[in-house]
Short mmCIF file of C-alpha atoms in Angstrom, two decimals:
data_model
loop_
_atom_site.label_atom_id
_atom_site.label_comp_id
_atom_site.label_asym_id
_atom_site.label_seq_id
_atom_site.Cartn_x
_atom_site.Cartn_y
_atom_site.Cartn_z
CA MET A 12 -6.38 -13.37 -23.70
CA ILE A 13 -3.09 -13.45 -21.85
CA THR A 14 0.10 -15.46 -21.61
CA ILE A 15 1.07 -16.47 -18.09
CA PHE A 16 4.81 -16.96 -18.34
CA THR A 17 6.84 -18.88 -15.76
CA PRO A 18 10.63 -19.20 -15.85
CA THR A 19 11.72 -22.05 -13.61
CA TYR A 20 14.82 -23.83 -12.35
CA ASN A 21 14.55 -26.89 -10.09
CA ARG A 22 11.21 -25.81 -8.64
CA LYS A 23 9.06 -28.86 -9.46
CA GLU A 24 7.40 -28.97 -6.04
CA TYR A 25 6.43 -25.29 -6.11
CA LEU A 26 5.47 -25.41 -9.78
CA SER A 27 2.77 -27.92 -8.85
CA LYS A 28 1.27 -25.40 -6.41
CA LEU A 29 1.19 -22.75 -9.11
CA LYS A 30 -0.51 -25.17 -11.48
CA LYS A 31 -3.19 -25.89 -8.87
CA SER A 32 -3.95 -22.16 -8.65
CA LEU A 33 -4.21 -22.00 -12.47
CA ASP A 34 -6.52 -25.03 -12.54
CA GLU A 35 -8.86 -23.11 -10.22
CA GLN A 36 -9.08 -19.98 -12.38
CA THR A 37 -12.65 -18.83 -13.03
CA ASP A 38 -11.59 -17.60 -16.47
CA LYS A 39 -9.65 -20.14 -18.53
CA HIS A 40 -8.85 -17.78 -21.43
CA PHE A 41 -5.09 -17.92 -21.05
CA GLU A 42 -2.06 -20.01 -21.93
CA TRP A 43 0.62 -21.10 -19.49
CA LEU A 44 4.11 -20.88 -20.94
CA ILE A 45 6.89 -22.54 -18.94
CA VAL A 46 10.53 -21.91 -19.82
CA ASP A 47 12.73 -24.41 -17.98
CA ASP A 48 16.19 -22.96 -17.37
CA GLY A 49 17.95 -26.35 -17.33
CA SER A 50 16.21 -28.05 -14.39
CA CYS A 51 17.44 -31.49 -13.31
CA ASP A 52 14.75 -32.33 -10.72
CA GLY A 53 12.18 -33.98 -12.99
CA THR A 54 10.41 -30.78 -14.00
CA GLU A 55 10.33 -31.78 -17.68
CA GLU A 56 8.66 -35.14 -17.02
CA GLU A 57 6.15 -33.56 -14.67
CA VAL A 58 5.10 -30.86 -17.13
CA LYS A 59 4.83 -33.32 -20.02
CA ALA A 60 2.43 -35.39 -17.92
CA TRP A 61 0.33 -32.28 -17.27
CA LYS A 62 0.21 -31.49 -20.98
CA ARG A 63 -1.30 -34.91 -21.74
CA ASN A 64 -4.19 -34.29 -19.33
CA VAL A 65 -5.06 -30.57 -19.36
CA THR A 66 -7.98 -29.48 -21.54
CA ASP A 67 -9.23 -26.21 -19.96
CA TYR A 68 -6.17 -24.15 -20.89
CA LYS A 69 -3.06 -24.66 -22.98
CA ILE A 70 0.33 -25.49 -21.47
CA LYS A 71 3.44 -24.70 -23.52
CA TYR A 72 6.83 -25.93 -22.38
CA THR A 73 10.39 -25.42 -23.58
CA LYS A 74 13.75 -26.11 -22.01
CA GLN A 75 17.02 -24.26 -22.43
CA LYS A 76 20.54 -24.65 -21.15
CA ASN A 77 20.92 -23.05 -17.73
CA GLN A 78 21.66 -19.39 -18.44
CA GLY A 79 19.63 -17.48 -15.87
CA LYS A 80 16.11 -16.19 -15.41
CA HIS A 81 16.67 -13.11 -17.60
CA ILE A 82 17.64 -15.23 -20.62
CA ALA A 83 14.64 -17.49 -19.97
CA PHE A 84 12.56 -14.30 -19.94
CA ASN A 85 13.81 -13.40 -23.42
CA LEU A 86 12.74 -16.80 -24.74
CA GLY A 87 9.39 -16.56 -22.97
CA VAL A 88 8.60 -13.24 -24.63
CA LYS A 89 9.54 -14.68 -28.01
CA LEU A 90 7.28 -17.74 -27.58
CA ALA A 91 4.30 -15.99 -25.97
CA GLY A 92 1.14 -16.52 -28.00
CA TYR A 93 -0.65 -13.36 -26.85
CA ASN A 94 0.28 -9.70 -26.69
CA TRP A 95 -0.33 -9.33 -22.95
CA ILE A 96 2.15 -11.16 -20.71
CA ILE A 97 2.37 -11.62 -16.96
CA CYS A 98 5.44 -13.28 -15.46
CA VAL A 99 4.50 -15.49 -12.50
CA ASP A 100 7.46 -17.02 -10.66
CA SER A 101 7.38 -20.75 -10.06
CA ASP A 102 7.16 -20.39 -6.28
CA ASP A 103 4.18 -18.00 -6.39
CA THR A 104 0.45 -18.50 -6.95
CA LEU A 105 -2.58 -16.60 -8.28
CA ASP A 106 -5.98 -15.99 -6.75
CA LYS A 107 -8.75 -17.79 -8.62
CA ASN A 108 -10.03 -14.52 -10.16
CA ALA A 109 -6.63 -13.33 -11.44
CA VAL A 110 -7.16 -14.12 -15.12
CA LYS A 111 -10.69 -12.75 -14.99
CA ILE A 112 -9.41 -9.45 -13.60
CA ILE A 113 -6.56 -9.15 -16.10
CA ASN A 114 -8.65 -10.06 -19.13
CA HIS A 115 -11.20 -7.43 -18.14
CA ASP A 116 -8.58 -4.73 -17.58
CA ILE A 117 -6.62 -5.26 -20.81
CA LYS A 118 -9.85 -4.76 -22.77
CA THR A 119 -10.57 -1.43 -21.13
CA VAL A 120 -7.11 0.10 -20.56
CA SER A 121 -6.17 3.10 -22.70
CA SER A 122 -3.75 2.41 -25.55
CA LYS A 123 -1.46 5.13 -24.19
CA TYR A 124 -0.27 2.76 -21.45
CA ILE A 125 2.48 0.21 -22.03
CA GLY A 126 1.16 -2.04 -19.28
CA ILE A 127 -0.74 -2.40 -16.02
CA VAL A 128 0.71 -2.72 -12.54
CA TYR A 129 -1.08 -4.21 -9.50
CA PRO A 130 -0.21 -4.92 -5.84
CA ARG A 131 1.26 -8.22 -4.69
CA ILE A 132 0.16 -10.01 -1.55
CA MET A 133 2.70 -11.64 0.75
CA LYS A 134 1.58 -15.16 1.64
CA ASN A 135 -0.14 -15.26 5.06
CA GLU A 136 -0.14 -11.43 5.14
CA PRO A 137 -3.16 -10.44 3.00
CA SER A 138 -3.38 -6.83 4.19
CA LYS A 139 -3.61 -4.12 1.52
CA SER A 140 -1.32 -1.11 1.42
CA ARG A 141 -2.85 2.34 1.72
CA ILE A 142 -0.29 3.50 -0.81
CA TRP A 143 -2.09 1.54 -3.53
CA GLU A 144 -5.32 3.32 -2.64
CA LYS A 145 -3.49 6.59 -3.18
CA ILE A 146 -2.09 5.71 -6.62
CA ASP A 147 -5.09 3.73 -7.90
CA HIS A 148 -5.83 4.64 -11.58
CA SER A 149 -2.75 6.86 -11.85
CA SER A 150 0.14 6.74 -14.35
CA VAL A 151 3.40 5.38 -12.95
CA ASP A 152 6.63 3.71 -13.93
CA ILE A 153 8.19 0.87 -11.96
CA MET A 154 11.07 2.98 -10.68
CA GLU A 155 8.63 5.47 -9.18
CA LEU A 156 6.89 2.68 -7.28
CA LYS A 157 10.13 1.75 -5.54
CA ASP A 158 11.75 5.16 -5.14
CA PHE A 159 8.75 7.37 -4.34
CA TYR A 160 6.20 4.99 -2.84
CA LYS A 161 8.56 2.39 -1.30
CA ILE A 162 6.67 -0.46 -2.97
CA ARG A 163 9.19 -3.31 -3.27
CA GLU A 164 7.01 -5.85 -5.06
CA SER A 165 4.32 -5.37 -7.68
CA THR A 166 2.48 -7.42 -10.29
CA ILE A 167 3.30 -6.32 -13.80
CA VAL A 168 1.35 -7.06 -16.99
CA MET A 169 3.19 -5.95 -20.12
CA LYS A 170 2.68 -5.80 -23.86
CA LYS A 171 4.72 -8.22 -25.94
CA ASN A 172 5.05 -5.77 -28.82
CA ILE A 173 6.82 -3.38 -26.44
CA ILE A 174 9.15 -5.66 -24.50
CA GLN A 175 10.12 -7.97 -27.38
CA ASN A 176 12.28 -5.13 -28.70
CA ILE A 177 14.16 -4.82 -25.39
CA PRO A 178 15.81 -8.21 -24.77
CA PHE A 179 17.97 -8.69 -21.70
CA PRO A 180 21.70 -8.72 -22.53
CA LYS A 181 23.91 -11.66 -21.64
CA TYR A 182 27.15 -11.02 -19.75
CA ASP A 183 30.00 -13.52 -19.88
CA ASN A 184 30.16 -15.81 -16.83
CA GLU A 185 27.03 -14.27 -15.29
CA LYS A 186 23.62 -15.91 -14.89
CA PHE A 187 21.67 -13.15 -13.18
CA LEU A 188 20.41 -9.77 -14.28
CA ALA A 189 17.69 -8.11 -12.23
CA GLU A 190 14.35 -7.32 -13.87
CA GLY A 191 15.06 -3.72 -12.98
CA TRP A 192 17.18 -3.60 -16.14
CA LEU A 193 14.02 -3.95 -18.23
CA TYR A 194 11.96 -1.58 -16.12
CA GLN A 195 14.63 1.10 -16.55
CA LYS A 196 14.39 0.77 -20.33
CA LEU A 197 10.61 1.01 -20.12
CA THR A 198 10.82 4.42 -18.42
CA TYR A 199 11.71 5.76 -21.89
CA ARG A 200 8.77 3.96 -23.54
CA GLY A 201 5.79 5.12 -21.51
CA LYS A 202 3.78 4.68 -18.33
CA PHE A 203 1.89 1.90 -16.59
CA LEU A 204 -1.66 2.17 -15.28
CA ALA A 205 -1.73 1.42 -11.53
CA LEU A 206 -4.82 -0.51 -10.40
CA ASN A 207 -5.48 -1.43 -6.77
CA LYS A 208 -6.58 -5.03 -7.35
CA SER A 209 -4.82 -7.87 -5.55
CA PHE A 210 -4.52 -11.39 -6.97
CA TYR A 211 -0.81 -12.31 -7.00
CA ILE A 212 0.44 -14.16 -3.90
CA TYR A 213 4.17 -14.44 -3.28
CA GLU A 214 6.61 -15.66 -0.65
CA TYR A 215 10.36 -15.51 -0.13
CA LEU A 216 12.04 -18.91 -0.10
CA ASP A 217 15.26 -19.42 1.84
CA THR A 218 16.85 -20.64 -1.40
CA GLY A 219 15.33 -17.88 -3.53
CA LEU A 220 17.02 -14.88 -5.13
CA THR A 221 15.58 -12.28 -2.76
CA LYS A 222 16.95 -13.83 0.43
CA ASN A 223 20.34 -14.35 -1.19
CA ILE A 224 20.48 -11.12 -3.17
CA TRP A 225 23.88 -9.83 -1.97
CA LYS A 226 25.57 -13.13 -2.79
CA VAL A 227 23.91 -12.97 -6.22
CA TRP A 228 25.07 -9.38 -6.74
CA LYS A 229 28.66 -10.31 -5.87
CA GLU A 230 28.60 -13.22 -8.34
CA ASN A 231 27.11 -11.10 -11.15
CA PRO A 232 28.64 -7.62 -10.83
CA LYS A 233 28.78 -6.57 -14.50
CA GLY A 234 25.03 -6.50 -15.00
CA ILE A 235 24.30 -5.07 -11.55
CA LEU A 236 26.75 -2.22 -12.04
CA GLU A 237 25.15 -1.38 -15.38
CA ILE A 238 21.73 -1.22 -13.70
CA LEU A 239 23.03 1.03 -10.92
CA LYS A 240 24.76 3.39 -13.36
CA GLU A 241 21.68 3.59 -15.58
CA LYS A 242 19.53 4.32 -12.53
CA TYR A 243 21.82 7.19 -11.59
CA LYS A 244 21.39 8.59 -15.11
CA ILE A 245 17.59 8.27 -15.05
CA VAL A 246 17.43 9.94 -11.64
CA SER A 247 19.50 12.86 -12.94
CA LEU A 248 17.05 13.33 -15.82
CA ASN A 249 13.71 12.78 -14.06
CA TYR A 250 14.00 13.40 -10.31
CA ARG A 251 14.42 16.65 -8.42
CA GLY A 252 15.12 17.83 -4.89
CA ILE A 253 15.54 15.51 -1.95
CA ASN A 254 14.30 12.46 -3.88
CA GLU A 255 17.05 12.95 -6.46
CA PHE A 256 19.72 13.26 -3.78
CA ILE A 257 18.60 10.21 -1.76
CA VAL A 258 18.30 7.88 -4.74
CA LYS A 259 21.65 9.03 -6.16
CA LEU A 260 23.27 8.50 -2.77
CA LYS A 261 21.96 4.94 -2.60
CA CYS A 262 23.22 4.25 -6.14
CA ILE A 263 26.72 5.48 -5.31
CA ILE A 264 26.97 3.51 -2.06
CA ASN A 265 25.73 0.38 -3.84
CA ILE A 266 28.29 0.87 -6.63
CA ASN A 267 31.11 1.55 -4.19
CA SER A 268 30.39 -1.42 -1.94
CA LEU A 269 29.95 -3.83 -4.86
CA CYS A 270 33.23 -2.65 -6.38
CA ILE A 271 34.98 -3.20 -3.05
CA ALA A 272 33.46 -6.70 -2.79
CA THR A 273 34.54 -7.69 -6.31
CA GLY A 274 37.88 -5.91 -6.57
CA LYS A 275 36.74 -3.47 -9.24
CA ASN A 276 38.04 0.09 -9.47
CA ILE A 277 35.39 2.39 -7.98
CA PHE A 278 36.53 5.46 -9.90
CA THR A 279 36.37 3.60 -13.21
CA GLU A 280 32.82 2.39 -12.58
CA THR A 281 31.22 5.34 -10.80
CA PRO A 282 29.12 7.98 -12.58
CA SER A 283 30.28 10.53 -9.97
CA LYS A 284 33.85 10.40 -8.66
CA PHE A 285 33.10 13.19 -6.19
CA MET A 286 30.13 11.38 -4.62
CA SER A 287 32.02 8.08 -4.57
CA PHE A 288 34.88 9.77 -2.74
CA ILE A 289 32.75 11.39 -0.03
CA CYS A 290 30.70 8.18 0.36
CA TYR A 291 33.69 5.86 0.67
CA LEU A 292 33.48 5.31 4.44
CA PRO A 293 29.71 4.60 4.44
CA SER A 294 30.34 2.26 1.50
CA LEU A 295 32.92 0.35 3.54
CA TYR A 296 30.34 -0.11 6.28
CA VAL A 297 27.82 -1.41 3.76
CA PHE A 298 30.45 -3.74 2.30
CA TYR A 299 31.19 -5.30 5.70
CA THR A 300 27.53 -5.67 6.69
CA ARG A 301 26.35 -6.91 3.31
CA TYR A 302 29.13 -8.92 1.70
CA LYS A 303 31.28 -10.13 4.61
#
């Protein structure tokens, strides 16, 4: 069985759509764990009403002071009742066979894997990527999906006994830390099994993190800079050739431009003063196009 974990903040309307997709699951062997990150839109009352009526699957709900999705994630991992966890955002939905697919795969996956990764489907764009056909049944880590295969979004099922020992840190005066922080740590723990099965449906809301990512980065620079510096380190250890150069270049330009936007000293933050120096002009361009 699995824990479907949903961190949420003022998403009552969309949470109802997710619940409808869970009600329609062909396999009800799961629990739905909701961690409310301080919502003030009636989410708590809505979920408590659901809990009084649902019988096919268990709903667990807890509320915390607004601290950010990553801190809600920590609490969700702690409270999860099963070892396999999938995080489903409150504005996304699942195909009716999602739980059936996952429950089948976690029973058959080799113990050498720390999790399973699947494609995501953009709402109203159900086409499958040929890249997933290429990597089906192969060993990957999440960084490879983005850097080598240019896969921006994926569905990740992880083991609680692995990720519970890697809690997200909390930075003073910051309420955002990208999930990439965790995926970087997992590169040292093992590989994921890639399976070309689609059941997770997502969309980008105008008020969501993805469409406002540069504003979010500027407001939460400490954690973002740590992610970028750690990525540079991982690339130096694991990548070679042109892939190493391109990913390092992107890291440096991202670090430079974020430092410019937030008034931080580039040469104090950068993992390569030489690259930051030669990339200063391109970084200025990125700063003006991204943060201004």
